[in-house]
CSV table of C-alpha atoms and ligand atoms in Angstrom, one decimal:
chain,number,residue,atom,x,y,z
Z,11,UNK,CA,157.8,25.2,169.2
Z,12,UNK,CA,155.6,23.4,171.8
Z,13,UNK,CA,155.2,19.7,170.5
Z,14,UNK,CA,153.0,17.2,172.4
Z,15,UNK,CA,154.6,13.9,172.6
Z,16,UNK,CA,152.5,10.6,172.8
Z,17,UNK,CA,151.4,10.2,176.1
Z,18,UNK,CA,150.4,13.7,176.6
Z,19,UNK,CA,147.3,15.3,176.8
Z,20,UNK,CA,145.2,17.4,174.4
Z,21,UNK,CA,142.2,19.1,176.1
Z,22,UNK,CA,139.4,19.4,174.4
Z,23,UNK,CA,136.4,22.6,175.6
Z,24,UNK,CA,132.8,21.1,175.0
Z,25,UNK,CA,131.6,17.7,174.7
Z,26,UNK,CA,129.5,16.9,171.5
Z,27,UNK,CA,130.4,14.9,168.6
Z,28,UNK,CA,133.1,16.7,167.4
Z,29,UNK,CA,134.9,16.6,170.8
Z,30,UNK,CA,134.1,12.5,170.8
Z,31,UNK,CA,135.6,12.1,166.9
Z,32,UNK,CA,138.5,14.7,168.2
Z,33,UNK,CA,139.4,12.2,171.8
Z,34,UNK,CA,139.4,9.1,169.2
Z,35,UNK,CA,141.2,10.3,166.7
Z,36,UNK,CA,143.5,11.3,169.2
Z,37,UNK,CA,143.5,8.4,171.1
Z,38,UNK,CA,145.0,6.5,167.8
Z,39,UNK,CA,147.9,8.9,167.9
Z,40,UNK,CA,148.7,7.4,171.4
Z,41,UNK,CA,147.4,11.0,173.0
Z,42,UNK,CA,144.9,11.6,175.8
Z,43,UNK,CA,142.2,13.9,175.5
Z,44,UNK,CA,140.7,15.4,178.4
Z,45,UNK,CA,137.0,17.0,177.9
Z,46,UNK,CA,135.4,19.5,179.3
Z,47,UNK,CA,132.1,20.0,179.4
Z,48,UNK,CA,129.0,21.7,181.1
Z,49,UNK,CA,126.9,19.3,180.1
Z,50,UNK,CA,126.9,16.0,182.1
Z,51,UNK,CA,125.3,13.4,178.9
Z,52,UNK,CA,128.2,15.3,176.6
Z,53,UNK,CA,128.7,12.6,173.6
Z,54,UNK,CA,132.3,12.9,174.4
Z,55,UNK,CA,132.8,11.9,178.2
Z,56,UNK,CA,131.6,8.2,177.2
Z,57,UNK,CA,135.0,7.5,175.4
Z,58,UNK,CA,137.8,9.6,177.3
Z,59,UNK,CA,139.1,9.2,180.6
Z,60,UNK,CA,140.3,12.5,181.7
Z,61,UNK,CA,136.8,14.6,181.8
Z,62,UNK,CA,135.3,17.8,183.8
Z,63,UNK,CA,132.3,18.9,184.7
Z,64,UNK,CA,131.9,22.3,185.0
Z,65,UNK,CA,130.6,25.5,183.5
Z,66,UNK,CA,132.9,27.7,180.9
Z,67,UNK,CA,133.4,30.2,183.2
Z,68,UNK,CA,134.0,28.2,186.9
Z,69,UNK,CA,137.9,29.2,187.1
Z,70,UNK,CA,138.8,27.3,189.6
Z,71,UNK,CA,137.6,23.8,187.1
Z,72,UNK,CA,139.4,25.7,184.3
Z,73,UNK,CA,142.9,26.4,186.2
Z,74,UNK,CA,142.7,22.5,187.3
Z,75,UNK,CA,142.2,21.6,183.8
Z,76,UNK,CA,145.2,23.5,182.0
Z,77,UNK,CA,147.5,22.2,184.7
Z,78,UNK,CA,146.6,18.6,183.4
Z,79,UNK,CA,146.9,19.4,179.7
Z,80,UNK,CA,149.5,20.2,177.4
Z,81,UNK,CA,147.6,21.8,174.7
Z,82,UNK,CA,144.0,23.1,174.2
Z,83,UNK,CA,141.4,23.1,171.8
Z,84,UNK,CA,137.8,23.7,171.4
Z,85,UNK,CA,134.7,22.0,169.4
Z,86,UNK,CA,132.2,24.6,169.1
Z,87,UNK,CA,132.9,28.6,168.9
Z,88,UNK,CA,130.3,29.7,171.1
Z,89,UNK,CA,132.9,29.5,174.2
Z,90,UNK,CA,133.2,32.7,176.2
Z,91,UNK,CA,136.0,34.6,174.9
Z,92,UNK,CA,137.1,35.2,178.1
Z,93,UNK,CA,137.3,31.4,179.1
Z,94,UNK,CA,139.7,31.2,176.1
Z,95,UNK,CA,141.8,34.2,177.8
Z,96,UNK,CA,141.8,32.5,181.1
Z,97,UNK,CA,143.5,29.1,179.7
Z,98,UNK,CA,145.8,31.2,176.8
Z,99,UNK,CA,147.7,32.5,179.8
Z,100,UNK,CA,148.4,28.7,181.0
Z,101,UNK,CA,148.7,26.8,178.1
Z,102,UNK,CA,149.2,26.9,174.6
Z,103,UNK,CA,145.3,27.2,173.3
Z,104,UNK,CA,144.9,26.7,169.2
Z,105,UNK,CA,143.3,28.2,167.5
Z,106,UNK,CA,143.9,31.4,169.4
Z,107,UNK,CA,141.4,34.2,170.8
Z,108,UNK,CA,141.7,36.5,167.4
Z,109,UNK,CA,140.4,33.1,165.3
Z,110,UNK,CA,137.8,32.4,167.6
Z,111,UNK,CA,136.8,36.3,168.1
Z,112,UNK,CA,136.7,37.1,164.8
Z,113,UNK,CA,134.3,33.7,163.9
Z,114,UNK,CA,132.1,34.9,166.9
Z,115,UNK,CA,130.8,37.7,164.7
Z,116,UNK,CA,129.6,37.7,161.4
Z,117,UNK,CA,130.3,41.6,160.6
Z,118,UNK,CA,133.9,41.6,162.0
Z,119,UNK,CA,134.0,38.1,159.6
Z,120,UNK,CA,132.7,39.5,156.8
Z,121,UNK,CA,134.8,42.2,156.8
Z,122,UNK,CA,137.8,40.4,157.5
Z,123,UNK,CA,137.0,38.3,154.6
Z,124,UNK,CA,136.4,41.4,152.4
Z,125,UNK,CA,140.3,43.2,153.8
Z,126,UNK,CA,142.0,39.7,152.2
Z,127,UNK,CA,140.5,40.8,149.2
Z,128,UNK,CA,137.7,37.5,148.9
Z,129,UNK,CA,134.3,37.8,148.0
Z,130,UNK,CA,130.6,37.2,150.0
Z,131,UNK,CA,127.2,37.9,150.2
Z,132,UNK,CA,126.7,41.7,150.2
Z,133,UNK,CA,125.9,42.7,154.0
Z,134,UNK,CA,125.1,45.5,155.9
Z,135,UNK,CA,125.1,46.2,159.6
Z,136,UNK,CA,121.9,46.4,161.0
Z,137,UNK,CA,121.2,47.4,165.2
Z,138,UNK,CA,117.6,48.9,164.7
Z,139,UNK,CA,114.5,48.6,162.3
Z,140,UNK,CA,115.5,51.7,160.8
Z,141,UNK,CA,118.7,50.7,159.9
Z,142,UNK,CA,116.9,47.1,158.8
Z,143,UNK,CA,114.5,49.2,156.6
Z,144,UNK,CA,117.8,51.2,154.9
Z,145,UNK,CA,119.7,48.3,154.4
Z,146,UNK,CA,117.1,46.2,152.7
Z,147,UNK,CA,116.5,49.1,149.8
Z,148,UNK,CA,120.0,48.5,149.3
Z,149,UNK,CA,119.5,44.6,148.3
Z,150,UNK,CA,117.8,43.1,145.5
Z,151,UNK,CA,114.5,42.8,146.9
Z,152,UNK,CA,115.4,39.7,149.6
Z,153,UNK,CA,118.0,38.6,152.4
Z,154,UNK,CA,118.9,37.3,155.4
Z,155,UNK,CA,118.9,38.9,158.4
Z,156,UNK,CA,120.8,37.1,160.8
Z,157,UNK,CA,122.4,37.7,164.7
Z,158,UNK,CA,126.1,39.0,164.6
Z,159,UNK,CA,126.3,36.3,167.3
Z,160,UNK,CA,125.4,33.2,168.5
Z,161,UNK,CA,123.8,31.9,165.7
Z,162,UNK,CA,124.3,27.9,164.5
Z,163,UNK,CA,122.0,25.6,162.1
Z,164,UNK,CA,119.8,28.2,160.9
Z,165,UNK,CA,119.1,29.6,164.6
Z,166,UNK,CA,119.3,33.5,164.3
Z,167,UNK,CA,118.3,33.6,160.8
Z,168,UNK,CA,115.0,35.0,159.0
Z,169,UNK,CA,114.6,35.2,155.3
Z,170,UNK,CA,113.0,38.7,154.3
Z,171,UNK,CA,111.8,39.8,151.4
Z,172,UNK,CA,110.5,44.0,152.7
Z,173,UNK,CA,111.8,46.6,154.5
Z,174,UNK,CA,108.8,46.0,156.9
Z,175,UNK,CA,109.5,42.5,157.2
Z,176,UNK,CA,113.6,43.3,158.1
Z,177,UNK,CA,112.7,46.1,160.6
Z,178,UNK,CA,110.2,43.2,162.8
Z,179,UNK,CA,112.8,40.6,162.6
Z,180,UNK,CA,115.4,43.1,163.4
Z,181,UNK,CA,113.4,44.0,166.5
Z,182,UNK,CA,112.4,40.7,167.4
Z,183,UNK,CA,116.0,39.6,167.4
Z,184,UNK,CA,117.0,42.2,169.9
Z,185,UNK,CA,120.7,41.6,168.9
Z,186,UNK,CA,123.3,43.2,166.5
Z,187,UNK,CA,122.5,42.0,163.4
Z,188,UNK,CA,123.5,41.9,159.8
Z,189,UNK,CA,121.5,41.7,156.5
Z,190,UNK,CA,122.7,39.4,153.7
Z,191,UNK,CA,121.5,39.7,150.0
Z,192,UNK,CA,120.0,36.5,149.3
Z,193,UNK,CA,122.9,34.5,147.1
Z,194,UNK,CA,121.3,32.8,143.8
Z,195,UNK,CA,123.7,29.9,144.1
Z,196,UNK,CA,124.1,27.2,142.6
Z,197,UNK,CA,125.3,25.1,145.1
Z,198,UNK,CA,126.8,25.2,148.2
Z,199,UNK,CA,130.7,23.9,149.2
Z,200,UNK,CA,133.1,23.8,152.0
Z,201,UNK,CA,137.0,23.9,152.4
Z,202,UNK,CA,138.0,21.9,155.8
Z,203,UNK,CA,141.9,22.8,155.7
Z,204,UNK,CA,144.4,22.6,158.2
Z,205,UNK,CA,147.7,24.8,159.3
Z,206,UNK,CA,150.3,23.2,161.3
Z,207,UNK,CA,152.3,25.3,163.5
Z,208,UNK,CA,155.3,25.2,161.7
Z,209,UNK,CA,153.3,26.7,158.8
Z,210,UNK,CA,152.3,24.0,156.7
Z,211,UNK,CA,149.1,24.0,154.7
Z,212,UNK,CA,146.9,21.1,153.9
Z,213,UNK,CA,143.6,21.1,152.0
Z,214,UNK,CA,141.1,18.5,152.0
Z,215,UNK,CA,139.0,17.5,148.7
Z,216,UNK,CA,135.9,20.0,148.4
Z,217,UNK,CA,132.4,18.6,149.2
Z,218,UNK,CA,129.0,19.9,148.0
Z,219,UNK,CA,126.6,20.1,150.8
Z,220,UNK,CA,122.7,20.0,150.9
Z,221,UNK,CA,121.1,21.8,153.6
Z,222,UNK,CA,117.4,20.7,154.9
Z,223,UNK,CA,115.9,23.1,157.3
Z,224,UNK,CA,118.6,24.6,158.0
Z,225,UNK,CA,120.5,21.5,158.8
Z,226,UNK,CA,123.3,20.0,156.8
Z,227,UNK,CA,121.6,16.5,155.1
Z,228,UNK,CA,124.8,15.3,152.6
Z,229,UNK,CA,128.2,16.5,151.5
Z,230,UNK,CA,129.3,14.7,148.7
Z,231,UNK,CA,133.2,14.2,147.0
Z,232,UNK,CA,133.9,15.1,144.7
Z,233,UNK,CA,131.9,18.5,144.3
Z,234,UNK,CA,130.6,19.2,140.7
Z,235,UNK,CA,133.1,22.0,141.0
Z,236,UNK,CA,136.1,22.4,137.8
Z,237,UNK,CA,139.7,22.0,139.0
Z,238,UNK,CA,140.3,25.6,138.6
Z,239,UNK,CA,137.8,26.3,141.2
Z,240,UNK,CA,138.6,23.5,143.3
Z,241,UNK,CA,142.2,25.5,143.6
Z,242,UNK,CA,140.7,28.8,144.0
Z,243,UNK,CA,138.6,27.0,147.0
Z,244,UNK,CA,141.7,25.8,148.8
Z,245,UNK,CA,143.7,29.2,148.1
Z,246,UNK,CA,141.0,30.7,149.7
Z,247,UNK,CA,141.0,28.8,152.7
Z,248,UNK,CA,144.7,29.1,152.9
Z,249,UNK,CA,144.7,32.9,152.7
Z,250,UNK,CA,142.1,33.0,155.9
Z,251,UNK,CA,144.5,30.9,157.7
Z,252,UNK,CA,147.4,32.3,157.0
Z,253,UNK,CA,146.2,35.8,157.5
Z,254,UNK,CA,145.3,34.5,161.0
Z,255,UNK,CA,148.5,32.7,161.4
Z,256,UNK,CA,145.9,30.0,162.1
Z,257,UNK,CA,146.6,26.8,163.5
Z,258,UNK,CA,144.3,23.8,163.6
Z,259,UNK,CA,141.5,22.6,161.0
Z,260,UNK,CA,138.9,25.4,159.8
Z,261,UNK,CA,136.4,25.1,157.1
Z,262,UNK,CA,135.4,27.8,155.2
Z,263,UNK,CA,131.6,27.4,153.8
Z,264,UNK,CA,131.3,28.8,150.4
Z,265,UNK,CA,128.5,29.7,148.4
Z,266,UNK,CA,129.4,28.7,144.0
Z,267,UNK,CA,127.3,31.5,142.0
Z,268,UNK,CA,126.0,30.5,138.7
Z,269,UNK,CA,128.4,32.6,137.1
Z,270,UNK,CA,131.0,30.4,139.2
Z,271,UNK,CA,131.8,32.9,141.7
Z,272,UNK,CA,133.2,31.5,145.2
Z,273,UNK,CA,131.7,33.4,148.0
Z,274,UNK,CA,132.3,33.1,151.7
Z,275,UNK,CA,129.8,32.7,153.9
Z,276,UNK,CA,131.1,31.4,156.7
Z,277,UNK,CA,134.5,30.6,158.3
Z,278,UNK,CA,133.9,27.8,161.2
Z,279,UNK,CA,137.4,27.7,163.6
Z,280,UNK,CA,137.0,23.5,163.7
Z,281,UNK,CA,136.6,20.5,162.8
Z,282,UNK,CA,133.3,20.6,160.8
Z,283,UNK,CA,130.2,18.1,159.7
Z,284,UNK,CA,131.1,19.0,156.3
Z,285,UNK,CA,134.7,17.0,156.6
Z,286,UNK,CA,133.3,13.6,158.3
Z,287,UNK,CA,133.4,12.0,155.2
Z,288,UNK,CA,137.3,12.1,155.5
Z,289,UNK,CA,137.6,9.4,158.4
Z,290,UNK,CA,136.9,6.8,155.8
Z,291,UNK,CA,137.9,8.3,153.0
Z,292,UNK,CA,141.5,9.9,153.6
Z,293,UNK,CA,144.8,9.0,154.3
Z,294,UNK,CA,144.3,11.2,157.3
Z,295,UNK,CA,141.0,12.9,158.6
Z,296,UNK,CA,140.0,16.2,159.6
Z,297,UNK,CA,140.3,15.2,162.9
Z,298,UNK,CA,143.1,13.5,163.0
Z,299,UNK,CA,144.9,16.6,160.9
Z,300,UNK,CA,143.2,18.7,164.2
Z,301,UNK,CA,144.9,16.8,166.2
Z,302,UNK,CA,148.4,16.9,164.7
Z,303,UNK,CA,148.5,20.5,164.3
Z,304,UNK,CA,147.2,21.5,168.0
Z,305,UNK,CA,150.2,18.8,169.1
Z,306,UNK,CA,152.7,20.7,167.4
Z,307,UNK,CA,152.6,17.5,165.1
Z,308,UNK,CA,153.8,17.5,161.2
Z,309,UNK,CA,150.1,17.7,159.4
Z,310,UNK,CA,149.0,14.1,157.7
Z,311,UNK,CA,148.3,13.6,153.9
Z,312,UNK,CA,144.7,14.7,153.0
Z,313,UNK,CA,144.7,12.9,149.7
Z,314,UNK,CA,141.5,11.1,149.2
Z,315,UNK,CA,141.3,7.9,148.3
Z,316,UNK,CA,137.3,7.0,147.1
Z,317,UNK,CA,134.7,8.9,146.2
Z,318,UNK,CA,132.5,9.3,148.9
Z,319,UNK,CA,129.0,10.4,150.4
Z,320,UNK,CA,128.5,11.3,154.0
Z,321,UNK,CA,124.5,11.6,155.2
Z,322,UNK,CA,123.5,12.8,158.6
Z,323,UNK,CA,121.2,10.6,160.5
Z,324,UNK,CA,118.9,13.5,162.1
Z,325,UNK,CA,116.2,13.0,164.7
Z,326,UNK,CA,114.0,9.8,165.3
Z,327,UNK,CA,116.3,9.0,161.7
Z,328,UNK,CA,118.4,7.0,164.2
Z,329,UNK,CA,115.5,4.6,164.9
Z,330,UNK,CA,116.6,2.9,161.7
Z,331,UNK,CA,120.4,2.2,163.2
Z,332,UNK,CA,120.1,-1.4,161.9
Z,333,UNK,CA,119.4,-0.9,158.2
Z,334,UNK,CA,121.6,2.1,158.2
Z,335,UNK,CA,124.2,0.0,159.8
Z,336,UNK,CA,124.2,-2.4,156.7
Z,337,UNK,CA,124.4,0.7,154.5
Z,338,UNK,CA,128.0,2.1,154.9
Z,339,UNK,CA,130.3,3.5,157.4
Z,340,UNK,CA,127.6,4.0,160.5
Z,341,UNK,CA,128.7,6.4,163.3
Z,342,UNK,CA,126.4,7.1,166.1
Z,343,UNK,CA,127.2,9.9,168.9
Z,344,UNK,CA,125.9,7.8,171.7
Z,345,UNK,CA,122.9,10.7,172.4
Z,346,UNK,CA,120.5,9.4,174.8
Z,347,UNK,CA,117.4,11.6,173.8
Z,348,UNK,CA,116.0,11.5,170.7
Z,349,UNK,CA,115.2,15.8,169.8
Z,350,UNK,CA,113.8,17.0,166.6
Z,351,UNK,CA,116.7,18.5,164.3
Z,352,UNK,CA,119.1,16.9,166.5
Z,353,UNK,CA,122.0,15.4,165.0
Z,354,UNK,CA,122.4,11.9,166.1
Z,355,UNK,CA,124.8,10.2,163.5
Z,356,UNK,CA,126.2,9.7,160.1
Z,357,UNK,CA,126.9,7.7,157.5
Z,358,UNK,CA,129.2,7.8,154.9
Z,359,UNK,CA,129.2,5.4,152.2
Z,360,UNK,CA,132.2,5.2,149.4
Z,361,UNK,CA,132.6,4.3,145.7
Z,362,UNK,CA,135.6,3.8,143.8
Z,363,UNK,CA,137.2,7.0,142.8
Z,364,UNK,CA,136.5,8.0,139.3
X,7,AMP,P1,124.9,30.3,157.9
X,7,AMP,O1,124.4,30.0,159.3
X,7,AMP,O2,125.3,31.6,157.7
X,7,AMP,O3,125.9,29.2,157.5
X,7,AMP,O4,123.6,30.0,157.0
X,7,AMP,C1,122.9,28.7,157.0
X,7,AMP,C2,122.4,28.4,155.6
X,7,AMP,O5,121.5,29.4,155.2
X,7,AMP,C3,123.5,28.4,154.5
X,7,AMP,O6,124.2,27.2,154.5
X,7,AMP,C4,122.6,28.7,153.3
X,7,AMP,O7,122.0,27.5,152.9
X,7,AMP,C5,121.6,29.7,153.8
X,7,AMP,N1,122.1,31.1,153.6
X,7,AMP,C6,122.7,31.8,154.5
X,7,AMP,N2,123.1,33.0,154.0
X,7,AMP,C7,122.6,33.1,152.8
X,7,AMP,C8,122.6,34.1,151.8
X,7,AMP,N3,123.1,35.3,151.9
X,7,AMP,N4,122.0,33.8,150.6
X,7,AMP,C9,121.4,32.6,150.4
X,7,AMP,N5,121.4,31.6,151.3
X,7,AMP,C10,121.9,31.8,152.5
C-alpha cells in the first residue's frame, strides 16, 4: 500500500474552494498540496505553494505535475476522463477513473445505483423529442429532464410537466439526456462518507439541505431523520463505495419520501458543500478524512461533537462579511468578482448537541 508520509505532496486537479479547504486541511497534516488549475484567480493558488497553470489536457503540465506529487486527487468531476488516464499511469490517482466515470453520467449512475439493489427517482433515457415524448407518458404527469453530462447547481435541468414541453427541452439541450419523475419528498439529505485504502469505512452525521434556485442555501445536523434511517443512509453510502472499491470522501445526495423512502439522486466523487459544517463540528472533517484516505493514511473519527448549521454566503451576500463574521464560523474563498449564484463563503454556526 502507497502511504504518503508528512512532507509529501498531495496534488490536487482544479482550484475552487474545495481544492483551497482540501491544501489546508492538508497542510495541518504536515502535507503539501500542489494545485492545478486552468484558471489563473483559482481560490486555491492563494494558500499553496506548489501550483500550475495549465489547461486539463496540456500533457506536457500534467507529466511535470505527477513527477512532483505522490498522490492525486480532484475537486470537481467535470475533469476529462482522459486527463485522469494520463496521470493514473504515473501516480496513484484516488478516486480512480471507474468512480469518476460512472459520476460523469447520470444514466450509467442511476443504473449503477439500481444493480446494488438502492432505490431513485424513476428515469428514463432520453436522446430525441420522441423518446422525451414516450418517456414522459411513462411518469406521473411531471419531471426533470436533465443532461447525462455536465450538469452542476441546477445547470442542465428543466422541470416539465408535458410530453410537448420534454420533447423542446430535449431538443434544446442537444445532449443525452435523462427524464426523472419528479420526487414528492419531503426533504432532502446527504451522506459525505469516506473509504480508506485499507478498506475502512467512516460515515459522517446526515445533514438536511435546502436548495434555493438551484443552489444549496443550509444543511443542518442533525437531520429530522429517525436513527433507523440515519443507518440505512450510511449503509447506503458504504455499499456505493465499496462496490467501487472507492477510496476518498463521496457524498451521496438523497431524496427522504414521505413514506420515508431513501432515494438516490446523486453520488458526488468529493468532498462536498453539504459536509462543510464538519470543520467545526467534527473530530475530523470531510476534508481532512479526504486527505487521509488519498495519503494512504488510517481515516480520522467523524463523530460530531455540536449541533450545527452551515449557510452559504452566495453572491453580493458577501457584502455583509462583517456582521456575518460576528455570527459564527465565517469562511470566505478569497473570490475576487462578485457573480450572481456564485458561491463566495459560508458560515456555520453550532449549538450544544442535544
Ligand atoms: P441534481 O443536480 O440532480 O442534484 O438536482 C438538483 C436539485 O434539483 C436537487 O437537489 C433537487 O432539489 C431537485 N431535483 C432533482 N431531481 C429531482 C427529482 N427527480 N424530483 C424532485 N426534485 C429533483
Amino acid at each position: 500500500m502507497n502511504i504518503v508520509a508528512p512532507g509529501g505532496v498531495i496534488g490536487v486537479l482544479g482550484g475552487g474552494q474545495l481544492g483551497r479547504m482540501l491544501a489546508l486541511a492538508a497542510a495541518r497534516l504536515g502535507l503539501r498540496a500542489h494545485i492545478y488549475s486552468d484558471e489563473v484567480d483559482a481560490p486555491a493558488f492563494q494558500v499553496t505553494a506548489l501550483k500550475t497553470l495549465a489547461r486539463y489536457d496540456d500533457e506536457a503540465a500534467l507529466a511535470k505535475f505527477a513527477d512532483g506529487c505522490d498522490a492525486i486527487t480532484f475537486e470537481f468531476e467535470n475533469i476529462p476522463a482522459a486527463t485522469i488516464q494520463f496521470l493514473s499511469a504515473r501516480k496513484p490517482v484516488a478516486p480512480d477513473a471507474r468512480a469518476l466515470g460512472l459520476t460523469q453520467d447520470r444514466l450509467a449512475e442511476k443504473n449503477f445505483v439500481i444493480s446494488l439493489g438502492l432505490q431513485t427517482a424513476p428515469f428514463h433515457a432520453v436522446d430525441n423529442g420522441d423518446d422525451a415524448r414516450m418517456a414522459f407518458a411513462k411518469l406521473n404527469g411531471a419531471g426533470i429532464l436533465k443532461t447525462r453530462r455536465f450538469g452542476y447547481d441546477g445547470k442542465g435541468q428543466a422541470k416539465v410537466t408535458s410530453a410537448d414541453e420534454a420533447a423542446r427541452a430535449t431538443e434544446k439541450f442537444g445532449a443525452p439526456c435523462i427524464l426523472e419523475g419528479l420526487v414528492d419528498f419531503s426533504f432532502e439529505a446527504s451522506v459525505i462518507a469516506a473509504r480508506g485504502r485499507d478498506g475502512g469505512f467512516a460515515a459522517f452525521d446526515v445533514p438536511e439541505n435546502i436548495h434555493e434556485n438551484h443552489i444549496l442555501r443550509r444543511s443542518t445536523v442533525p437531520s429530522p431523520l429517525s436513527p433507523a434511517q440515519e443507518q440505512q443512509a450510511k449503509i447506503i453510502a458504504r455499499k456505493i463505495a465499496e462496490a467501487l472499491d472507492y477510496v476518498g470522501v463521496l457524498a451521496v445526495e438523497l431524496f427522504v419520501g414521505k413514506d420515508g423512502a431513501l432515494l438516490v439522486n446523486e453520488i458526488a466523487p468529493r468532498v462536498h458543500n453539504s459536509g462543510h459544517w464538519t470543520i467545526e463540528a467534527c473530530t475530523c472533517s470531510q476534508f481532512e478524512q479526504h486527505i487521509r484516505a488519498v495519503a494512504g493514511w488510517p481515516l480520522g473519527d467523524p463523530a460530531r461533537h455540536a449541533d450545527a448549521v452551515m449557510e452559504n454566503i452566495i453572491g453580493a451576500e458577501a457584502d455583509a462579511w462583517e456582521s456575518l463574521s460576528r455570527s459564527g464560523a465565517l469562511h470566505l474563498y478569497g473570490k475576487g468578482e462578485t457573480r450572481m449564484g456564485r458561491k463566495m463563503g459560508h458560515v456555520t454556526r453550532l449549538s450544544p448537541r442535544k
